[in-house]
PDB file of C-alpha atoms in Angstrom:
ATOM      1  CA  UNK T 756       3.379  -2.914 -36.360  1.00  0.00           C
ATOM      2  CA  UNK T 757       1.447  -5.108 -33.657  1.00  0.00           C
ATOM      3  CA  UNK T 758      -1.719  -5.466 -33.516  1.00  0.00           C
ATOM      4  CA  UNK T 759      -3.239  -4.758 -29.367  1.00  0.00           C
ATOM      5  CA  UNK T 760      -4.368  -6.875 -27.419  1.00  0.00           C
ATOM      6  CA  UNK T 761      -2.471 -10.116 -27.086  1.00  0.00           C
ATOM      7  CA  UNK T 762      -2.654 -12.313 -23.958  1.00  0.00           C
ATOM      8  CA  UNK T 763      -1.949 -15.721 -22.350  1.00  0.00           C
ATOM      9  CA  UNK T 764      -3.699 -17.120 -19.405  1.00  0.00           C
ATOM     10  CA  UNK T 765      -3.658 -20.244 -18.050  1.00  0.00           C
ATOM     11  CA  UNK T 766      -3.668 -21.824 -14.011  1.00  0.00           C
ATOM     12  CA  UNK T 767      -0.277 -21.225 -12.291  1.00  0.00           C
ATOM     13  CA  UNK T 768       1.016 -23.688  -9.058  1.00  0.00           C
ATOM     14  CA  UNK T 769       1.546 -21.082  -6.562  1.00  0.00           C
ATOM     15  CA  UNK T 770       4.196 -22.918  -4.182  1.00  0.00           C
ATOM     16  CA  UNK T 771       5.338 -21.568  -0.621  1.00  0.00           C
ATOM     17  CA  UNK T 772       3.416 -18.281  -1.682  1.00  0.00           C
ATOM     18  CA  UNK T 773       5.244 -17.807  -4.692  1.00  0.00           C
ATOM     19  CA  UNK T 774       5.830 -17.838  -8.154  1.00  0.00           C
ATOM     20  CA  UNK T 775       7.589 -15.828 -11.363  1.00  0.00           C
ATOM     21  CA  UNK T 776       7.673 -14.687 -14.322  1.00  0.00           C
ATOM     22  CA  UNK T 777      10.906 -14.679 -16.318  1.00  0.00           C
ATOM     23  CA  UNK T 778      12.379 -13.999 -19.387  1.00  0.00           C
ATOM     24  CA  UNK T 779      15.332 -16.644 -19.360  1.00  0.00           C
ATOM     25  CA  UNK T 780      18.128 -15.471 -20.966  1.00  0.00           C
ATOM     26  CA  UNK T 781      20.418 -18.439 -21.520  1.00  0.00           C
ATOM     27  CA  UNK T 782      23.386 -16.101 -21.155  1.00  0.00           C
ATOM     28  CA  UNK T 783      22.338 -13.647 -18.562  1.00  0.00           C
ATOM     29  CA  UNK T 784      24.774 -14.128 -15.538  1.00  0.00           C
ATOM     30  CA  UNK T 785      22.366 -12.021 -12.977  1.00  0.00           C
ATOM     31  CA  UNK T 786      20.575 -15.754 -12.117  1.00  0.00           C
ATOM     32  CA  UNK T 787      16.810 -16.066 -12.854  1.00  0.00           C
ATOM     33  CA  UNK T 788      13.668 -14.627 -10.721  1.00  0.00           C
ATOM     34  CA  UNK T 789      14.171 -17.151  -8.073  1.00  0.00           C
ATOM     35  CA  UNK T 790      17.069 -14.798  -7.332  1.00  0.00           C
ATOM     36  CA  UNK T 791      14.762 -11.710  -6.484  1.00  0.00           C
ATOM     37  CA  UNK T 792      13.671 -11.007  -2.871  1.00  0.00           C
ATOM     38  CA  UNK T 793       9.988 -11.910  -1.447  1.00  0.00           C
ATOM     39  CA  UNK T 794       7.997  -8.493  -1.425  1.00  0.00           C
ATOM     40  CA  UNK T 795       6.956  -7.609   2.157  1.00  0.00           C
ATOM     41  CA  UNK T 796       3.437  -6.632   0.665  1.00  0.00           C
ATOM     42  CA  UNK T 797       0.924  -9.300   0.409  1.00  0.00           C
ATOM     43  CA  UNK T 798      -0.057  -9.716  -2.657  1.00  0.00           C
ATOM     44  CA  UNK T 799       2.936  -8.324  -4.217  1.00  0.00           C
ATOM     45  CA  UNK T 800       5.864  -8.240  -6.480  1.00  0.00           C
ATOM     46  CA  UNK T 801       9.463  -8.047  -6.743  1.00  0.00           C
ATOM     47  CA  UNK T 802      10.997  -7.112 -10.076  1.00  0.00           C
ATOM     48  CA  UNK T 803      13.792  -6.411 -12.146  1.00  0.00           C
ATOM     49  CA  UNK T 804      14.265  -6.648 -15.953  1.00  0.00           C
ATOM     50  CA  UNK T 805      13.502  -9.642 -17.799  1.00  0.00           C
ATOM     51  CA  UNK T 806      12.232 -11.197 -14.039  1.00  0.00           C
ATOM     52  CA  UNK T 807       9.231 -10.556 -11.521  1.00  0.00           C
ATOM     53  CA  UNK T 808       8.682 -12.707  -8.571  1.00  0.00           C
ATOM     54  CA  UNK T 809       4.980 -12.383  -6.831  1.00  0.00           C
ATOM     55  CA  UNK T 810       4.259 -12.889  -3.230  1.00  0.00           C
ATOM     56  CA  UNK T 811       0.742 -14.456  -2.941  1.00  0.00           C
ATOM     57  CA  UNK T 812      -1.684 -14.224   0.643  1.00  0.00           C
ATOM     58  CA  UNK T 813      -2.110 -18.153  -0.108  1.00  0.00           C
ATOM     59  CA  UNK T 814       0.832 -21.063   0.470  1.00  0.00           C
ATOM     60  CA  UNK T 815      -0.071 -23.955  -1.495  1.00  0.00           C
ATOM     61  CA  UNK T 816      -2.537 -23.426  -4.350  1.00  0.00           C
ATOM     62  CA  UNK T 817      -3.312 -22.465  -7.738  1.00  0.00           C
ATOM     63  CA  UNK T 818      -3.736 -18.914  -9.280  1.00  0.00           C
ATOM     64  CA  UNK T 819      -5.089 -17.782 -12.504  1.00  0.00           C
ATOM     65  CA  UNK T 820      -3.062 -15.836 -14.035  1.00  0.00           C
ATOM     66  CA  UNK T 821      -3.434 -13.423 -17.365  1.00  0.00           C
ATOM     67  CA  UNK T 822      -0.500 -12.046 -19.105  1.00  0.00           C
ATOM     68  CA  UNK T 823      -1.582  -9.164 -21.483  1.00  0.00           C
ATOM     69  CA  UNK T 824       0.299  -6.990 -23.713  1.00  0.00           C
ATOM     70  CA  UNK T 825      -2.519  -3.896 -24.820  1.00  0.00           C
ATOM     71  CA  UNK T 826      -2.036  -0.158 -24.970  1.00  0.00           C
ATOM     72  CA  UNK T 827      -5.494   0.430 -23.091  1.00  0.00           C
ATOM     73  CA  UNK T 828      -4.892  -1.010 -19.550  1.00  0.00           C
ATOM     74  CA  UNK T 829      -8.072  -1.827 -17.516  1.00  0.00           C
ATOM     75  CA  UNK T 830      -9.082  -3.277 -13.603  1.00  0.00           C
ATOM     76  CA  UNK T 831     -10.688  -6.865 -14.131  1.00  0.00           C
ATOM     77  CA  UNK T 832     -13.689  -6.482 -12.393  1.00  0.00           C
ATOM     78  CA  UNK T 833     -13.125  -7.874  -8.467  1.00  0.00           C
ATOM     79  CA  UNK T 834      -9.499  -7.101  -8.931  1.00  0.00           C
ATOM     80  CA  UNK T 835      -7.512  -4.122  -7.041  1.00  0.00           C
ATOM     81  CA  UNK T 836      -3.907  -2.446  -8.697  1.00  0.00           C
ATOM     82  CA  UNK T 837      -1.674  -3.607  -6.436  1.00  0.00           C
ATOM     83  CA  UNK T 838       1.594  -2.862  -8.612  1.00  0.00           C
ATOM     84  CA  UNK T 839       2.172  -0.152 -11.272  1.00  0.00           C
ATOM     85  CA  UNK T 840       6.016  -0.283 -12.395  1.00  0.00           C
ATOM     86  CA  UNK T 841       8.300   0.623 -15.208  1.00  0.00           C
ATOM     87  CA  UNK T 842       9.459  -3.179 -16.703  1.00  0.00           C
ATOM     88  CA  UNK T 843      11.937  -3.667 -19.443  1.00  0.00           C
ATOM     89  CA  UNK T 844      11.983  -6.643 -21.473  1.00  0.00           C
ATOM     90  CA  UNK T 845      15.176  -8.572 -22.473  1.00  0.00           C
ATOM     91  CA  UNK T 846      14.204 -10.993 -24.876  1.00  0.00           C
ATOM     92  CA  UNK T 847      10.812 -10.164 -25.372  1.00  0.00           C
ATOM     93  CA  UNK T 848       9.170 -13.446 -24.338  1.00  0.00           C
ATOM     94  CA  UNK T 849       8.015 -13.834 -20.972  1.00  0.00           C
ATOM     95  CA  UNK T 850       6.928 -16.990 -19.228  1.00  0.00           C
ATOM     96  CA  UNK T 851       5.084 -18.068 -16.140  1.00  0.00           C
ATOM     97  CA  UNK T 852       7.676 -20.711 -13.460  1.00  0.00           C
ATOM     98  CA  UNK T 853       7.071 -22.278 -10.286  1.00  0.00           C
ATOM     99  CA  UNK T 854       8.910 -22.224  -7.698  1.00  0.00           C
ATOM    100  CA  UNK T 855       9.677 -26.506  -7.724  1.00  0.00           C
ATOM    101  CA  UNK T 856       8.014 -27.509 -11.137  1.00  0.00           C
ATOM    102  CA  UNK T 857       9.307 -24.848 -13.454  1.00  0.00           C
ATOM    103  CA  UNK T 858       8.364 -23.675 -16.509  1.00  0.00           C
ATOM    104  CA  UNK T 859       3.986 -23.246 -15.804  1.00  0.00           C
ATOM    105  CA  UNK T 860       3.564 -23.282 -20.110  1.00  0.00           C
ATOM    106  CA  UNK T 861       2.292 -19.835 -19.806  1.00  0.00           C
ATOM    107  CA  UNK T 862       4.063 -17.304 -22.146  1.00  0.00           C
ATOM    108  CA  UNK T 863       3.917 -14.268 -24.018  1.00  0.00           C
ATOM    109  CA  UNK T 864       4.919 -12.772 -26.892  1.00  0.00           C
ATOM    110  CA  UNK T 865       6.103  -9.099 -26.111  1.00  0.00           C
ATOM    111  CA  UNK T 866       7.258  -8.097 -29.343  1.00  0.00           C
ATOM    112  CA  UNK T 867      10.856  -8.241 -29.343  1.00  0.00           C
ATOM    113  CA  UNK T 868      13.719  -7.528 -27.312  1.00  0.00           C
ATOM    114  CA  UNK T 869      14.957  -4.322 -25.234  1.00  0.00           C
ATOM    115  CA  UNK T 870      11.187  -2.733 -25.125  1.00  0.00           C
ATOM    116  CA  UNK T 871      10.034  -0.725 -22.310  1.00  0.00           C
ATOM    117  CA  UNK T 872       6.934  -1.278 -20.378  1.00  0.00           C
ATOM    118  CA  UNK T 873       4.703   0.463 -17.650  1.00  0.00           C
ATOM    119  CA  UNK T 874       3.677  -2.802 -15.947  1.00  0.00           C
ATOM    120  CA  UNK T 875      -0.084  -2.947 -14.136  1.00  0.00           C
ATOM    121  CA  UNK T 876      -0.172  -5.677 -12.069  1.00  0.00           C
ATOM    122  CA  UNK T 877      -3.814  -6.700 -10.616  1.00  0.00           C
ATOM    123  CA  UNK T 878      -5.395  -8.965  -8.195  1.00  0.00           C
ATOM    124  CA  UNK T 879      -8.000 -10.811  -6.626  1.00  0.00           C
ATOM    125  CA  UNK T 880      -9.258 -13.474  -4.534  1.00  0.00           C
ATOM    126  CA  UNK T 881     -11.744 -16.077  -5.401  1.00  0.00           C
ATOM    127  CA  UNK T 882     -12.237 -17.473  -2.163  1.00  0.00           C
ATOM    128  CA  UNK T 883     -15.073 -16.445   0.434  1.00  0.00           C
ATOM    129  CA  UNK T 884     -13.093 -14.688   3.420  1.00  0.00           C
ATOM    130  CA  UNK T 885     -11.717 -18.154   5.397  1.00  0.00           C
ATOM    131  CA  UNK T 886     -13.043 -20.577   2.871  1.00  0.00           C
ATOM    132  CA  UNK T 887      -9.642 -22.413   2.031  1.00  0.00           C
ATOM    133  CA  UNK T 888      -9.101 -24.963   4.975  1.00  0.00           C
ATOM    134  CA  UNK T 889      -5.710 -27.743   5.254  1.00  0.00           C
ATOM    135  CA  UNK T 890      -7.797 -30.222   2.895  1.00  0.00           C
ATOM    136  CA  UNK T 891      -8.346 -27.481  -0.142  1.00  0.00           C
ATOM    137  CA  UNK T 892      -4.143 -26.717  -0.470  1.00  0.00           C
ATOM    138  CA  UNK T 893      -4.424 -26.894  -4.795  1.00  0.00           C
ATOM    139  CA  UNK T 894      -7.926 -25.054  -5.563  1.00  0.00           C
ATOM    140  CA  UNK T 895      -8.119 -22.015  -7.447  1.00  0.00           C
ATOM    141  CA  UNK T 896      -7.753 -19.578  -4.960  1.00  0.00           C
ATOM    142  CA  UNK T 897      -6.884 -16.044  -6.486  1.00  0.00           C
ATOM    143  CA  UNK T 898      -6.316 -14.169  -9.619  1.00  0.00           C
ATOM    144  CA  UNK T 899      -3.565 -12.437 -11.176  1.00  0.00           C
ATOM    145  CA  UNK T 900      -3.372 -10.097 -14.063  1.00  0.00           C
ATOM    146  CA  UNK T 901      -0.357  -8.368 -16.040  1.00  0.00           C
ATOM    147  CA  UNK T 902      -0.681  -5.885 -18.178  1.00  0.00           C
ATOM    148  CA  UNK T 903       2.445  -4.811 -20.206  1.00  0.00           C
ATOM    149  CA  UNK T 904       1.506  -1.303 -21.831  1.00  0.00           C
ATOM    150  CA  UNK T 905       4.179  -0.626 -24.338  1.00  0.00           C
ATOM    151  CA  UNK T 906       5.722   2.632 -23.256  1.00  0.00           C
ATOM    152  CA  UNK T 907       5.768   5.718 -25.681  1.00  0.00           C
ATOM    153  CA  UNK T 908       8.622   6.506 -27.813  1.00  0.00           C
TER     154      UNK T 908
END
């Protein structure tokens, strides 16, 4: 049985207000989270199984981001829900890509393949209200969370 919690976090390059998280499946034929449409909501997030893509407020810049796997799902403080989502997991590693630079060496274990999840998906800004100008493209600008609580069964 797993032990709860488990998480990753690391900084993310958040490129043309975007970035993923995928499960690559060397022989999946439905293409990787690139694939997914841009979510109209900002922040937000597109998402399918084994792939999510996010939509950040922010172009250029870097996110932290915190991939957790618990079955007691709480807000970071200064963070809003902005996603809550069934997720299913292929291969049951899932790992943080850019949009140019790939792979961001952010991954998590999520304790094997073909297990559902209820996905909670949380965020916040680190910036004042119109502190980020042209000159400040790659500073820390925002945080994201995902939670993956194991669904029951």
């Amino acid at each position: 049985m797993r032990s709860f919690p488990a998480e990753a976090a690391g900084l993310v390059s958040v490129e043309r207000s975007q970035f993923g998280l995928w499960e690559k499946d060397e022989f999946a034929e439905d293409g990787d989270w690139m694939d997914l449409p841009l979510c109209g909501d900002v922040p937000g997030i597109t998402l399918t199984d084994g792939a999510i893509k996010i939509r950040s407020p922010i172009r250029e810049h870097y996110a932290a981001v915190t991939l957790e796997i618990t079955d007691k799902p709480a807000r970071p403080d200064g963070c809003r829900l902005i996603a809550r989502a069934p997720y299913r997991s292929l291969t049951g590693r899932i790992e943080a890509w850019t949009l140019f630079s790939g792979p961001a060496g952010l991954t998590l274990d999520l304790g094997g393949p073909s297990r559902d999840f209820m996905l909670h998906v949380f965020w916040g800004s680190l910036l004042e209200s119109g502190e980020q100008t042209e000159t400040e493209l790659l500073s820390v600008a925002e945080q994201f969370r995902f939670v993956f609580e194991p669904a029951e069964g």
